[in-house]
Short mmCIF file of C-alpha atoms and ligand atoms in Angstrom, two decimals:
data_model
loop_
_atom_site.label_atom_id
_atom_site.label_comp_id
_atom_site.label_asym_id
_atom_site.label_seq_id
_atom_site.Cartn_x
_atom_site.Cartn_y
_atom_site.Cartn_z
CA UNK X 1 -111.27 29.26 -95.64
CA UNK X 2 -114.75 30.45 -96.49
CA UNK X 3 -114.96 33.61 -98.60
CA UNK X 4 -117.09 36.11 -96.69
CA UNK X 5 -118.81 39.16 -98.20
CA UNK X 6 -120.32 41.95 -96.11
CA UNK X 7 -123.04 44.45 -97.04
CA UNK X 8 -123.39 47.55 -94.86
CA UNK X 9 -125.24 50.84 -95.28
CA UNK X 10 -123.69 53.00 -92.58
CA UNK X 11 -121.29 53.24 -89.68
CA UNK X 12 -120.03 49.67 -89.98
CA UNK X 13 -119.12 49.00 -86.36
CA UNK X 14 -120.21 45.36 -86.77
CA UNK X 15 -118.05 45.15 -89.90
CA UNK X 16 -115.16 46.54 -87.82
CA UNK X 17 -115.70 43.85 -85.18
CA UNK X 18 -115.50 41.19 -87.90
CA UNK X 19 -112.39 42.79 -89.42
CA UNK X 20 -110.72 42.78 -86.01
CA UNK X 21 -111.43 39.07 -85.45
CA UNK X 22 -110.13 38.35 -88.95
CA UNK X 23 -106.96 40.40 -88.52
CA UNK X 24 -106.30 38.66 -85.22
CA UNK X 25 -106.67 35.26 -86.87
CA UNK X 26 -109.90 34.30 -85.11
CA UNK X 27 -112.34 34.29 -88.02
CA UNK X 28 -113.14 31.00 -89.76
CA UNK X 29 -113.08 32.75 -93.13
CA UNK X 30 -111.65 35.63 -95.12
CA UNK X 31 -113.49 38.91 -95.67
CA UNK X 32 -113.12 39.32 -99.44
CA UNK X 33 -115.72 41.96 -100.32
CA UNK X 34 -117.56 44.85 -98.67
CA UNK X 35 -120.43 46.43 -100.58
CA UNK X 36 -122.79 49.27 -99.76
CA UNK X 37 -125.88 50.92 -101.17
CA UNK X 38 -124.48 54.14 -99.70
CA UNK X 39 -121.19 55.31 -101.26
CA UNK X 40 -120.69 57.63 -98.24
CA UNK X 41 -120.85 54.76 -95.74
CA UNK X 42 -118.11 54.72 -93.13
CA UNK X 43 -118.16 50.94 -93.63
CA UNK X 44 -116.50 51.40 -97.05
CA UNK X 45 -113.70 53.47 -95.47
CA UNK X 46 -113.15 50.77 -92.88
CA UNK X 47 -112.86 48.18 -95.67
CA UNK X 48 -110.42 50.39 -97.54
CA UNK X 49 -108.24 50.79 -94.45
CA UNK X 50 -108.23 47.02 -94.00
CA UNK X 51 -107.28 46.47 -97.66
CA UNK X 52 -110.54 44.68 -98.50
CA UNK X 53 -112.07 45.06 -102.00
CA UNK X 54 -115.07 47.38 -101.56
CA UNK X 55 -117.67 49.03 -103.75
CA UNK X 56 -120.57 51.48 -103.46
CA UNK X 57 -123.77 50.86 -105.39
CA UNK X 58 -125.68 54.17 -105.20
CA UNK X 59 -129.34 53.96 -106.16
CA UNK X 60 -128.83 56.94 -108.51
CA UNK X 61 -126.51 54.89 -110.75
CA UNK X 62 -129.28 52.44 -111.62
CA UNK X 63 -132.65 52.75 -113.29
CA UNK X 64 -134.39 50.57 -110.71
CA UNK X 65 -133.84 48.97 -107.33
CA UNK X 66 -133.88 45.64 -109.12
CA UNK X 67 -130.97 46.69 -111.33
CA UNK X 68 -129.06 48.00 -108.31
CA UNK X 69 -129.56 44.70 -106.52
CA UNK X 70 -128.49 42.73 -109.59
CA UNK X 71 -125.25 44.78 -109.73
CA UNK X 72 -124.55 43.92 -106.08
CA UNK X 73 -125.27 40.25 -106.77
CA UNK X 74 -123.01 40.15 -109.83
CA UNK X 75 -120.16 41.74 -107.89
CA UNK X 76 -120.50 39.34 -104.95
CA UNK X 77 -120.44 36.44 -107.39
CA UNK X 78 -117.37 37.87 -109.16
CA UNK X 79 -115.64 38.01 -105.77
CA UNK X 80 -116.67 34.36 -105.26
CA UNK X 81 -118.43 35.11 -101.98
CA UNK X 82 -119.62 31.94 -100.23
CA UNK X 83 -121.23 33.48 -97.15
CA UNK X 84 -122.93 36.88 -97.13
CA UNK X 85 -123.11 38.87 -93.90
CA UNK X 86 -125.48 41.83 -93.61
CA UNK X 87 -124.12 44.33 -91.09
CA UNK X 88 -126.50 47.27 -90.79
CA UNK X 89 -127.61 46.83 -94.40
CA UNK X 90 -130.85 48.79 -94.43
CA UNK X 91 -132.42 47.14 -97.47
CA UNK X 92 -134.45 43.96 -97.71
CA UNK X 93 -132.96 41.58 -100.28
CA UNK X 94 -135.51 40.32 -102.77
CA UNK X 95 -136.59 36.72 -103.16
CA UNK X 96 -134.92 36.70 -106.60
CA UNK X 97 -131.61 37.80 -105.09
CA UNK X 98 -131.69 35.03 -102.47
CA UNK X 99 -132.72 32.42 -105.03
CA UNK X 100 -129.94 33.39 -107.47
CA UNK X 101 -127.25 33.83 -104.82
CA UNK X 102 -127.91 30.39 -103.31
CA UNK X 103 -125.30 30.81 -100.55
CA UNK X 104 -126.25 31.47 -96.91
CA UNK X 105 -127.01 35.06 -95.91
CA UNK X 106 -126.84 36.21 -92.26
CA UNK X 107 -128.27 39.30 -90.60
CA UNK X 108 -127.98 40.87 -87.17
CA UNK X 109 -130.96 42.67 -85.68
CA UNK X 110 -131.03 44.78 -82.50
CA UNK X 111 -133.94 43.06 -80.74
CA UNK X 112 -134.95 39.64 -79.53
CA UNK X 113 -136.84 38.54 -82.64
CA UNK X 114 -139.66 37.95 -83.35
CA UNK X 115 -140.21 41.07 -81.21
CA UNK X 116 -139.67 44.41 -82.94
CA UNK X 117 -138.65 43.58 -86.52
CA UNK X 118 -137.97 46.37 -89.02
CA UNK X 119 -136.63 49.84 -88.44
CA UNK X 120 -135.80 51.44 -85.06
CA UNK X 121 -136.00 48.19 -83.08
CA UNK X 122 -134.48 49.81 -79.99
CA UNK X 123 -137.05 52.63 -80.04
CA UNK X 124 -139.84 50.09 -80.53
CA UNK X 125 -138.60 48.20 -77.45
CA UNK X 126 -138.51 51.37 -75.32
CA UNK X 127 -141.95 52.47 -76.46
CA UNK X 128 -143.42 49.04 -75.77
CA UNK X 129 -141.97 49.04 -72.27
CA UNK X 130 -140.16 45.70 -72.32
CA UNK X 131 -137.71 45.13 -69.46
CA UNK X 132 -135.38 42.95 -71.53
CA UNK X 133 -134.21 43.33 -75.12
CA UNK X 134 -131.09 42.18 -76.97
CA UNK X 135 -129.94 41.09 -80.39
CA UNK X 136 -130.48 38.25 -82.82
CA UNK X 137 -128.34 36.72 -85.55
CA UNK X 138 -130.47 34.88 -88.08
CA UNK X 139 -130.47 33.45 -91.59
CA UNK X 140 -132.07 35.79 -94.07
CA UNK X 141 -135.19 34.59 -95.82
CA UNK X 142 -137.61 36.51 -98.04
CA UNK X 143 -139.43 38.04 -95.06
CA UNK X 144 -138.52 41.02 -92.87
CA UNK X 145 -136.19 39.86 -90.07
CA UNK X 146 -138.05 36.55 -90.12
CA UNK X 147 -135.46 33.85 -90.93
CA UNK X 148 -134.28 30.97 -88.70
CA UNK X 149 -132.52 32.15 -85.55
CA UNK X 150 -128.86 31.19 -84.97
CA UNK X 151 -127.91 33.09 -81.79
CA UNK X 152 -129.61 35.53 -79.43
CA UNK X 153 -128.50 37.33 -76.33
CA UNK X 154 -130.48 39.46 -73.92
CA UNK X 155 -129.62 42.79 -72.28
CA UNK X 156 -131.66 44.59 -69.61
CA UNK X 157 -133.71 47.67 -70.45
CA UNK X 158 -133.15 50.18 -67.63
CA UNK X 159 -135.67 52.81 -66.47
CA UNK X 160 -133.35 55.68 -67.42
CA UNK X 161 -132.54 54.29 -70.89
CA UNK X 162 -132.64 56.46 -73.98
CA UNK X 163 -132.62 55.07 -77.50
CA UNK X 164 -128.90 55.80 -77.55
CA UNK X 165 -127.99 54.14 -74.26
CA UNK X 166 -130.02 51.02 -75.07
CA UNK X 167 -128.56 50.87 -78.61
CA UNK X 168 -125.03 51.07 -77.19
CA UNK X 169 -125.68 48.31 -74.65
CA UNK X 170 -127.05 46.07 -77.42
CA UNK X 171 -124.24 47.02 -79.82
CA UNK X 172 -121.60 45.84 -77.39
CA UNK X 173 -123.20 42.40 -77.44
CA UNK X 174 -123.63 42.50 -81.25
CA UNK X 175 -119.88 42.96 -81.69
CA UNK X 176 -119.24 39.73 -79.79
CA UNK X 177 -122.23 37.70 -81.03
CA UNK X 178 -121.88 38.34 -84.77
CA UNK X 179 -118.29 37.06 -85.16
CA UNK X 180 -119.30 34.04 -83.03
CA UNK X 181 -122.27 33.25 -85.31
CA UNK X 182 -120.20 33.79 -88.48
CA UNK X 183 -117.62 31.35 -87.13
CA UNK X 184 -120.26 28.73 -86.33
CA UNK X 185 -121.70 28.92 -89.85
CA UNK X 186 -118.33 29.18 -91.63
CA UNK X 187 -116.98 26.15 -89.80
CA UNK X 188 -120.00 24.01 -90.65
CA UNK X 189 -121.31 23.75 -87.10
CA UNK X 190 -124.77 24.98 -87.97
CA UNK X 191 -127.52 22.76 -89.37
CA UNK X 192 -130.87 24.15 -90.49
CA UNK X 193 -133.92 21.97 -90.02
CA UNK X 194 -136.72 24.14 -91.29
CA UNK X 195 -137.06 27.00 -88.80
CA UNK X 196 -134.89 25.25 -86.21
CA UNK X 197 -131.14 25.85 -86.22
CA UNK X 198 -129.02 23.20 -84.51
CA UNK X 199 -125.52 24.07 -83.35
CA UNK X 200 -122.97 21.33 -82.78
C1 LIG A 301 -126.76 47.58 -85.67
O1 LIG A 301 -127.30 47.88 -84.41
C2 LIG A 301 -127.58 46.51 -86.36
O2 LIG A 301 -128.07 45.52 -85.47
C3 LIG A 301 -128.71 47.32 -86.92
O3 LIG A 301 -128.11 48.51 -87.40
C4 LIG A 301 -126.94 48.77 -86.62
C5 LIG A 301 -125.77 48.92 -87.57
O4 LIG A 301 -124.64 49.38 -86.89
N1 LIG A 301 -129.40 46.64 -87.97
C6 LIG A 301 -130.69 46.77 -88.20
O5 LIG A 301 -131.42 47.50 -87.57
C7 LIG A 301 -131.21 45.91 -89.35
N2 LIG A 301 -132.64 45.97 -89.41
P1 LIG A 301 -123.21 49.33 -87.55
O6 LIG A 301 -123.34 49.94 -88.95
O7 LIG A 301 -122.34 50.16 -86.67
O8 LIG A 301 -122.78 47.89 -87.62
#
């Protein structure tokens, strides 16, 4: 079974969806580590309740962001993480981190990339006036939400939508799509050919 690590900055509902699949025996891996840049994150509480090793890495404990990131990297390596899953982790991992870590890193983003990368993707979609949005699971590269796409699914944007209602509609899909993508990668069904991801 692949050893899966998760990084999350906040609420951790995507982490919870992964924990549920794991506890019900449907995840092609074991969640062995949950880290956060925010020691207050609800995600850490969820990990604790599930009996998963977890650790906060507050910026204030380190002299630089680089040092903070190195501490996260060291810990993930100590836990022998083989696949890293970003679940609402609101920091961009540096090129050095990705180069040193060497294992695949996944992210979920609440838009149909390459539309609306970065912060507040749902608000960006509403302000742009698109009629369809959704979510994307992709490999992380050194860019911002720019890595090769594994899975995407669309949801409608309705005339009466608020940021909250659209976010909730997308989130429901995220909770199904992320475990599915993690399973595809963890069971070796995903092949990367440059930007193109083939799923067998
Ligand atoms: C999710 O909607 C996720 O797609 C988004 O943050 C939310 C985290 O929710 N991620 C990003 O915007 C990354 N740029 P959660 O903490 O409940 O899983």
